[in-house]
Amino acid sequence: MLVNVNGKLVPKEKAVISVFDHGVLYGDGVFEGIRAYDGRVFRLAQHLGRLYDSAKAILLEPPLDKAAMRAEILRTLAANGLRDAYVRPVFTRGEGDLGLSPFVCKKPGYFIIADHIRLYPDATYRDGLALITVPTRRNVAEALSPKIKSLNYLNNILAKIEAGQRGALEAILMTQDGYVAECTADNLFILRKGRLLTPPTWQGALEGVTREAVLELARKARLAAVEEPITRYDVYTAQEAFMTGTAAEIVPVTSLDGRPIGSGAPGPVTKRLMAGFRALTRFGKDRIPLKPKGARP
Ligand code: PMP
């Protein structure tokens, strides 16, 4: 495996950054998770947009512009000979001292890892996932906006720990005032009274690229798909539920806190959206080829 560290492709063992990088010392940095399917990168522009927005929100000046970053991502995928992959570009604040001020970090850094990812076994996609709600609340936007995909994922990790301790693979984090925010690394959708609902991102969720694709797919299929605050009660009494994310794609959710959702099996609308999303990732227009057209493989 070759990892891109500040523009140099180096073997995995040599892919290292300084312990004085504030990305390591303080989680001061931002990242993305992107997928390539069959030699084409899915919605790269949207992911780059979010990466640069995250950087802007934490006042981190990226060491290269969007077009150059795009080229580096494609180069890293090609160098690893990957056609189906998960790509992780990261910006870090760069080397500083032991104080937390970012102003002493003169040179932000970046690295890009291209690898495979598999979060859940096939059976999860067939049979669904049991979710629980956990005590840890989603970060409040006024403290650290969940729209920023930052290197500080402790909020999500605490929820993941609580899920694991209770024997669940995944969890829902609630907002401070008791609404559903999202899962630890995925957005949540429910089908209730025939409408597809997902919490508005201002309530405390990442603006998911998969979430956006699913909203588009649903609207194309003439399904009412709206962003609306959701309570635990709404999920308990939903007909169907599923999570969305770049790594997880669409995962049917079949219970919450021990209450079966709908029939307790993945529902027809979820299955239709899973098929639609699969088609979008394989045949949709919004995909960037790894090699220019006409180039020999
Ligand atoms: N929420 C969080 C907290 C995440 O980390 C992710 C994964 N990036 C998502 C939602 C899903 O977003 P996307 O569909 O863009 O991967």
GROMACS .gro file of C-alpha atoms and ligand atoms in nm:
model
  313
    1MET     CA    1   0.000   0.000   0.000
    2LEU     CA    2   0.121   0.348  -0.090
    3VAL     CA    3   0.009   0.640   0.125
    4ASN     CA    4   0.024   0.997   0.003
    5VAL     CA    5   0.196   1.211   0.266
    6ASN     CA    6   0.220   1.575   0.162
    7GLY     CA    7   0.237   1.477  -0.204
    8LYS     CA    8   0.487   1.192  -0.166
    9LEU     CA    9   0.369   0.836  -0.220
   10VAL     CA   10   0.538   0.626   0.047
   11PRO     CA   11   0.493   0.269   0.171
   12LYS     CA   12   0.248   0.227   0.459
   13GLU     CA   13   0.530   0.171   0.712
   14LYS     CA   14   0.690   0.501   0.616
   15ALA     CA   15   0.366   0.700   0.624
   16VAL     CA   16   0.426   0.899   0.942
   17ILE     CA   17   0.365   1.249   1.072
   18SER     CA   18   0.524   1.446   1.356
   19VAL     CA   19   0.408   1.391   1.713
   20PHE     CA   20   0.412   1.773   1.733
   21ASP     CA   21   0.144   1.798   1.464
   22HIS     CA   22  -0.160   1.952   1.631
   23GLY     CA   23  -0.371   1.701   1.440
   24VAL     CA   24  -0.220   1.444   1.678
   25LEU     CA   25  -0.188   1.661   1.989
   26TYR     CA   26  -0.533   1.820   1.974
   27GLY     CA   27  -0.736   1.655   1.700
   28ASP     CA   28  -0.687   1.982   1.514
   29GLY     CA   29  -0.764   1.891   1.155
   30VAL     CA   30  -1.039   1.777   0.920
   31PHE     CA   31  -1.098   1.475   0.699
   32GLU     CA   32  -1.319   1.306   0.442
   33GLY     CA   33  -1.433   0.955   0.357
   34ILE     CA   34  -1.486   0.893  -0.015
   35ARG     CA   35  -1.566   0.581  -0.220
   36ALA     CA   36  -1.457   0.463  -0.561
   37TYR     CA   37  -1.671   0.205  -0.735
   38ASP     CA   38  -1.546   0.015  -1.036
   39GLY     CA   39  -1.280   0.271  -1.118
   40ARG     CA   40  -1.493   0.580  -1.064
   41VAL     CA   41  -1.503   0.811  -0.765
   42PHE     CA   42  -1.854   0.876  -0.638
   43ARG     CA   43  -1.952   1.242  -0.584
   44LEU     CA   44  -1.593   1.362  -0.548
   45ALA     CA   45  -1.690   1.728  -0.591
   46GLN     CA   46  -1.935   1.707  -0.299
   47HIS     CA   47  -1.674   1.544  -0.073
   48LEU     CA   48  -1.411   1.801  -0.170
   49GLY     CA   49  -1.662   2.076  -0.107
   50ARG     CA   50  -1.728   1.946   0.245
   51LEU     CA   51  -1.356   1.896   0.313
   52TYR     CA   52  -1.274   2.254   0.220
   53ASP     CA   53  -1.577   2.387   0.409
   54SER     CA   54  -1.466   2.195   0.719
   55ALA     CA   55  -1.115   2.341   0.682
   56LYS     CA   56  -1.259   2.690   0.645
   57ALA     CA   57  -1.476   2.647   0.953
   58ILE     CA   58  -1.168   2.575   1.168
   59LEU     CA   59  -0.963   2.844   0.993
   60LEU     CA   60  -0.718   2.594   0.846
   61GLU     CA   61  -0.561   2.707   0.519
   62PRO     CA   62  -0.527   2.390   0.308
   63PRO     CA   63  -0.173   2.335   0.178
   64LEU     CA   64  -0.310   2.275  -0.173
   65ASP     CA   65  -0.617   2.393  -0.361
   66LYS     CA   66  -0.923   2.184  -0.442
   67ALA     CA   67  -0.815   2.100  -0.798
   68ALA     CA   68  -0.472   1.986  -0.677
   69MET     CA   69  -0.629   1.782  -0.396
   70ARG     CA   70  -0.864   1.618  -0.644
   71ALA     CA   71  -0.564   1.523  -0.861
   72GLU     CA   72  -0.375   1.386  -0.557
   73ILE     CA   73  -0.673   1.169  -0.457
   74LEU     CA   74  -0.699   1.024  -0.809
   75ARG     CA   75  -0.320   0.974  -0.820
   76THR     CA   76  -0.322   0.790  -0.487
   77LEU     CA   77  -0.601   0.557  -0.602
   78ALA     CA   78  -0.423   0.487  -0.930
   79ALA     CA   79  -0.087   0.428  -0.758
   80ASN     CA   80  -0.250   0.158  -0.546
   81GLY     CA   81  -0.422   0.000  -0.845
   82LEU     CA   82  -0.757   0.032  -0.669
   83ARG     CA   83  -1.085   0.039  -0.859
   84ASP     CA   84  -1.311  -0.025  -0.559
   85ALA     CA   85  -1.183   0.164  -0.260
   86TYR     CA   86  -1.238   0.390   0.035
   87VAL     CA   87  -1.026   0.706   0.032
   88ARG     CA   88  -0.939   0.906   0.339
   89PRO     CA   89  -0.792   1.254   0.275
   90VAL     CA   90  -0.689   1.441   0.591
   91PHE     CA   91  -0.571   1.795   0.658
   92THR     CA   92  -0.380   1.851   0.982
   93ARG     CA   93  -0.290   2.184   1.142
   94GLY     CA   94   0.078   2.096   1.114
   95GLU     CA   95   0.370   2.101   1.356
   96GLY     CA   96   0.350   2.339   1.649
   97ASP     CA   97   0.460   2.349   2.010
   98LEU     CA   98   0.290   2.209   2.318
   99GLY     CA   99   0.058   2.504   2.349
  100LEU     CA  100  -0.270   2.466   2.167
  101SER     CA  101  -0.254   2.786   1.966
  102PRO     CA  102  -0.286   2.700   1.596
  103PHE     CA  103  -0.111   3.026   1.506
  104VAL     CA  104   0.230   2.875   1.576
  105CYS     CA  105   0.163   2.594   1.326
  106LYS     CA  106   0.305   2.746   1.012
  107LYS     CA  107   0.260   2.460   0.766
  108PRO     CA  108  -0.062   2.257   0.756
  109GLY     CA  109  -0.010   1.904   0.627
  110TYR     CA  110  -0.212   1.647   0.441
  111PHE     CA  111  -0.221   1.278   0.377
  112ILE     CA  112  -0.438   1.045   0.173
  113ILE     CA  113  -0.499   0.678   0.247
  114ALA     CA  114  -0.665   0.457  -0.014
  115ASP     CA  115  -0.780   0.121   0.113
  116HIS     CA  116  -1.079  -0.110   0.133
  117ILE     CA  117  -1.348  -0.075   0.394
  118ARG     CA  118  -1.615  -0.312   0.514
  119LEU     CA  119  -1.810  -0.204   0.819
  120TYR     CA  120  -2.080  -0.470   0.840
  121PRO     CA  121  -2.119  -0.831   0.732
  122ASP     CA  122  -2.348  -0.915   0.437
  123ALA     CA  123  -2.610  -1.046   0.681
  124THR     CA  124  -2.660  -0.694   0.819
  125TYR     CA  125  -2.766  -0.568   0.477
  126ARG     CA  126  -3.002  -0.864   0.438
  127ASP     CA  127  -3.146  -0.884   0.790
  128GLY     CA  128  -3.097  -0.534   0.931
  129LEU     CA  129  -2.925  -0.379   1.228
  130ALA     CA  130  -3.036  -0.338   1.590
  131LEU     CA  131  -2.972   0.014   1.717
  132ILE     CA  132  -2.982   0.154   2.067
  133THR     CA  133  -2.988   0.509   2.198
  134VAL     CA  134  -2.694   0.598   2.420
  135PRO     CA  135  -2.651   0.852   2.701
  136THR     CA  136  -2.387   1.064   2.524
  137ARG     CA  137  -2.553   1.353   2.343
  138ARG     CA  138  -2.440   1.481   2.004
  139ASN     CA  139  -2.210   1.784   2.027
  140VAL     CA  140  -2.405   2.107   2.034
  141ALA     CA  141  -2.337   2.316   1.726
  142GLU     CA  142  -2.253   2.617   1.942
  143ALA     CA  143  -1.961   2.420   2.094
  144LEU     CA  144  -1.838   2.217   1.795
  145SER     CA  145  -2.061   2.202   1.490
  146PRO     CA  146  -2.138   1.844   1.382
  147LYS     CA  147  -2.123   1.981   1.027
  148ILE     CA  148  -1.746   2.002   1.063
  149LYS     CA  149  -1.588   1.668   0.979
  150SER     CA  150  -1.303   1.724   1.221
  151LEU     CA  151  -1.031   1.496   1.354
  152ASN     CA  152  -1.199   1.527   1.690
  153TYR     CA  153  -1.445   1.237   1.683
  154LEU     CA  154  -1.445   1.173   2.058
  155ASN     CA  155  -1.814   1.255   2.083
  156ASN     CA  156  -1.891   0.980   1.830
  157ILE     CA  157  -1.636   0.743   1.983
  158LEU     CA  158  -1.791   0.778   2.330
  159ALA     CA  159  -2.125   0.679   2.179
  160LYS     CA  160  -1.960   0.387   1.999
  161ILE     CA  161  -1.811   0.270   2.330
  162GLU     CA  162  -2.151   0.288   2.498
  163ALA     CA  163  -2.304   0.090   2.212
  164GLY     CA  164  -2.030  -0.175   2.233
  165GLN     CA  165  -2.064  -0.205   2.611
  166ARG     CA  166  -2.432  -0.280   2.563
  167GLY     CA  167  -2.372  -0.533   2.286
  168ALA     CA  168  -2.492  -0.312   2.000
  169LEU     CA  169  -2.302  -0.248   1.678
  170GLU     CA  170  -2.435   0.102   1.634
  171ALA     CA  171  -2.612   0.375   1.826
  172ILE     CA  172  -2.826   0.681   1.782
  173LEU     CA  173  -2.704   1.000   1.947
  174MET     CA  174  -2.976   1.236   2.059
  175THR     CA  175  -2.948   1.613   2.061
  176GLN     CA  176  -2.928   1.807   2.384
  177ASP     CA  177  -3.304   1.862   2.374
  178GLY     CA  178  -3.397   1.503   2.305
  179TYR     CA  179  -3.432   1.479   1.928
  180VAL     CA  180  -3.261   1.219   1.711
  181ALA     CA  181  -2.937   1.365   1.571
  182GLU     CA  182  -2.762   1.083   1.384
  183CYS     CA  183  -2.571   0.758   1.435
  184THR     CA  184  -2.201   0.753   1.530
  185ALA     CA  185  -2.084   0.783   1.168
  186ASP     CA  186  -2.404   0.770   0.963
  187ASN     CA  187  -2.720   0.968   0.908
  188LEU     CA  188  -3.059   0.821   0.997
  189PHE     CA  189  -3.381   0.799   0.796
  190ILE     CA  190  -3.724   0.667   0.891
  191LEU     CA  191  -4.037   0.596   0.690
  192ARG     CA  192  -4.339   0.708   0.888
  193LYS     CA  193  -4.696   0.743   0.766
  194GLY     CA  194  -4.567   0.699   0.413
  195ARG     CA  195  -4.316   0.986   0.432
  196LEU     CA  196  -3.938   0.952   0.438
  197LEU     CA  197  -3.795   1.163   0.720
  198THR     CA  198  -3.443   1.257   0.824
  199PRO     CA  199  -3.343   1.513   1.089
  200PRO     CA  200  -3.246   1.859   0.959
  201THR     CA  201  -2.868   1.896   0.984
  202TRP     CA  202  -2.894   2.215   1.193
  203GLN     CA  203  -3.015   1.993   1.475
  204GLY     CA  204  -2.678   1.817   1.495
  205ALA     CA  205  -2.588   1.597   1.200
  206LEU     CA  206  -2.323   1.592   0.933
  207GLU     CA  207  -2.445   1.698   0.589
  208GLY     CA  208  -2.403   1.346   0.455
  209VAL     CA  209  -2.326   1.296   0.087
  210THR     CA  210  -2.515   0.964   0.095
  211ARG     CA  211  -2.803   1.135   0.280
  212GLU     CA  212  -2.827   1.388  -0.003
  213ALA     CA  213  -2.818   1.113  -0.268
  214VAL     CA  214  -3.096   0.924  -0.088
  215LEU     CA  215  -3.313   1.237  -0.064
  216GLU     CA  216  -3.267   1.284  -0.440
  217LEU     CA  217  -3.346   0.919  -0.516
  218ALA     CA  218  -3.658   0.928  -0.300
  219ARG     CA  219  -3.787   1.247  -0.461
  220LYS     CA  220  -3.722   1.104  -0.807
  221ALA     CA  221  -3.932   0.803  -0.706
  222ARG     CA  222  -4.206   1.051  -0.602
  223LEU     CA  223  -4.177   0.960  -0.239
  224ALA     CA  224  -4.234   1.249   0.001
  225ALA     CA  225  -3.887   1.298   0.152
  226VAL     CA  226  -3.846   1.573   0.409
  227GLU     CA  227  -3.605   1.701   0.671
  228GLU     CA  228  -3.799   1.708   0.995
  229PRO     CA  229  -3.715   1.676   1.365
  230ILE     CA  230  -3.754   1.315   1.480
  231THR     CA  231  -3.806   1.180   1.832
  232ARG     CA  232  -3.732   0.832   1.965
  233TYR     CA  233  -4.108   0.770   1.961
  234ASP     CA  234  -4.113   0.843   1.587
  235VAL     CA  235  -3.843   0.581   1.529
  236TYR     CA  236  -4.012   0.322   1.755
  237THR     CA  237  -4.336   0.362   1.562
  238ALA     CA  238  -4.185   0.396   1.212
  239GLN     CA  239  -4.266   0.155   0.930
  240GLU     CA  240  -3.901   0.137   0.824
  241ALA     CA  241  -3.564   0.285   0.915
  242PHE     CA  242  -3.213   0.288   0.771
  243MET     CA  243  -2.873   0.452   0.812
  244THR     CA  244  -2.670   0.613   0.535
  245GLY     CA  245  -2.299   0.677   0.499
  246THR     CA  246  -2.016   0.655   0.251
  247ALA     CA  247  -1.858   0.352   0.415
  248ALA     CA  248  -2.180   0.181   0.529
  249GLU     CA  249  -2.388   0.284   0.222
  250ILE     CA  250  -2.753   0.209   0.315
  251VAL     CA  251  -2.802  -0.020   0.615
  252PRO     CA  252  -3.154  -0.133   0.711
  253VAL     CA  253  -3.233  -0.068   1.077
  254THR     CA  254  -3.479  -0.318   1.217
  255SER     CA  255  -3.500  -0.230   1.585
  256LEU     CA  256  -3.431   0.052   1.828
  257ASP     CA  257  -3.388  -0.007   2.202
  258GLY     CA  258  -3.539  -0.355   2.164
  259ARG     CA  259  -3.853  -0.233   1.980
  260PRO     CA  260  -3.885  -0.392   1.636
  261ILE     CA  261  -3.932  -0.131   1.365
  262GLY     CA  262  -4.228  -0.213   1.138
  263SER     CA  263  -4.224  -0.584   1.061
  264GLY     CA  264  -3.877  -0.619   1.219
  265ALA     CA  265  -3.725  -0.692   0.877
  266PRO     CA  266  -3.583  -0.457   0.610
  267GLY     CA  267  -3.883  -0.291   0.442
  268PRO     CA  268  -3.969  -0.254   0.072
  269VAL     CA  269  -3.887   0.118   0.053
  270THR     CA  270  -3.547   0.062   0.216
  271LYS     CA  271  -3.474  -0.221  -0.028
  272ARG     CA  272  -3.577  -0.008  -0.325
  273LEU     CA  273  -3.353   0.276  -0.211
  274MET     CA  274  -3.064   0.033  -0.155
  275ALA     CA  275  -3.101  -0.088  -0.515
  276GLY     CA  276  -3.133   0.269  -0.641
  277PHE     CA  277  -2.823   0.379  -0.452
  278ARG     CA  278  -2.626   0.083  -0.579
  279ALA     CA  279  -2.720   0.175  -0.935
  280LEU     CA  280  -2.623   0.537  -0.871
  281THR     CA  281  -2.277   0.440  -0.746
  282ARG     CA  282  -2.219   0.207  -1.043
  283PHE     CA  283  -2.388   0.390  -1.328
  284GLY     CA  284  -2.477   0.743  -1.211
  285LYS     CA  285  -2.348   1.054  -1.390
  286ASP     CA  286  -2.176   1.196  -1.083
  287ARG     CA  287  -1.864   0.977  -1.097
  288ILE     CA  288  -1.505   1.071  -1.180
  289PRO     CA  289  -1.305   0.814  -1.380
  290LEU     CA  290  -0.964   0.721  -1.241
  291LYS     CA  291  -0.806   0.728  -1.587
  292PRO     CA  292  -0.892   0.970  -1.865
  293LYS     CA  293  -1.130   0.827  -2.124
  294GLY     CA  294  -0.950   0.625  -2.389
  295ALA     CA  295  -0.648   0.554  -2.167
  296ARG     CA  296  -0.546   0.192  -2.154
  297PRO     CA  297  -0.618   0.023  -1.820
  298PMP     N1  298  -2.247   1.143   1.020
  298PMP     C1  299  -2.120   1.132   1.062
  298PMP     C2  300  -2.085   1.176   1.201
  298PMP     C3  301  -2.022   1.078   0.977
  298PMP     O1  302  -1.895   1.066   1.018
  298PMP     C4  303  -2.060   1.034   0.847
  298PMP     C5  304  -1.957   0.970   0.757
  298PMP     N2  305  -1.883   1.063   0.687
  298PMP     C6  306  -2.193   1.050   0.806
  298PMP     C7  307  -2.284   1.105   0.897
  298PMP     C8  308  -2.238   1.012   0.670
  298PMP     O2  309  -2.191   1.103   0.573
  298PMP     P1  310  -2.154   1.058   0.425
  298PMP     O3  311  -2.278   1.001   0.366
  298PMP     O4  312  -2.111   1.183   0.358
  298PMP     O5  313  -2.045   0.958   0.437
   0.00000   0.00000   0.00000
